[in-house]
Steps between C-alpha positions, in 0.01 A plus 500: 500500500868400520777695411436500124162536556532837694771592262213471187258723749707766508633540138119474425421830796803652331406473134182603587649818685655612139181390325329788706807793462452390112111577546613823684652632204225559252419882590420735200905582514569139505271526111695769385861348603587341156686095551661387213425173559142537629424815357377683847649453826165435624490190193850387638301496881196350392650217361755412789228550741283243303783237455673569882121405581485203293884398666367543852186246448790233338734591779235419761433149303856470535448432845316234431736301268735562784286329766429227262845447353645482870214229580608308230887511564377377895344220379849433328680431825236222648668171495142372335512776195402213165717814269761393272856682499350705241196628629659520801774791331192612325360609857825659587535710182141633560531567837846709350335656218210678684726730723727542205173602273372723792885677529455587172211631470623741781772612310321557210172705682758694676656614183196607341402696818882615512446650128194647599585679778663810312148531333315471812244704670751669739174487767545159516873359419494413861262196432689428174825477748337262724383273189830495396622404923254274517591281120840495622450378858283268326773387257753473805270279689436289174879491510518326800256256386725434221795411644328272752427283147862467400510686223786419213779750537359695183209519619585658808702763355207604284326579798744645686579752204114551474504621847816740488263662235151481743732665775590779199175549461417561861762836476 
């Protein structure tokens, strides 16, 4: 894969990483710890485990779009390419929005594994700490895929806020 590519790969190792310190934390102590959202702790871990899981398998079809997005922005540059103006800036907002989806989606996993960590089985926070390395190396390297696609000067400081918080995360 290219760089967005591998940066999709990863997110989807990490979020899969926190799917299994969720699934770590359903011992009978984990059923007694009340949640007030979830009612148990072990509630709380099932359910990030289950939708960390379901992340990781879109993250890994992320790659995908990436591969296919950057095929279609290649065949942009031929001097032979039949695509209006339009579909033309189509291409090139695609090829933008699937790094900026993926970034994202790091942020967001890493949050819900930084929430969870407190809660965590404590015999296996050190897996839940590399979920939450490998989401935000992820979301850097998405970064970079961003700002090789130009992205409006909004845009860009979205991203770069989103990944002051991935780095905060990290600590």
């Amino acid at each position: 894969p290219g760089g967005g590519g591998a940066a999709a790969v990863a997110a989807a190792i990490g979020a899969a990483s926190g799917a299994m310190a969720a699934i770590y934390t359903t011992r009978k102590k984990d059923e007694e710890a009340k949640d007030a959202e979830h009612g148990t702790v072990a509630a709380k871990a099932r359910k990030l485990s289950q939708d960390l899981t379901a992340s990781a398998s879109s993250m890994v079809a992320v790659a995908d779009a990436d591969a296919a997005a950057y095929a279609d922005l290649q065949a942009t540059w031929k001097k032979d390419c039949a695509l209006s103006d339009a579909e033309k800036e189509a291409v090139r907002r695609r090829a933008l929005e699937v790094p900026v989806g993926l970034l994202r989606s790091c942020h967001a996993e890493s949050k819900r594994v930084a929430d969870f960590l407190p809660q965590c089985n404590p015999n296996i926070t050190s897996d839940a700490k590399v979920a939450l390395h490998l989401l935000a190396g992820a979301g850097r390297a998405a970064f970079q895929t961003v700002l090789v696609n130009s992205p409006p000067k909004e845009l860009e400081d979205e991203m770069r806020g989103l990944l002051n918080e991935l780095a905060s995360f990290e600590e």
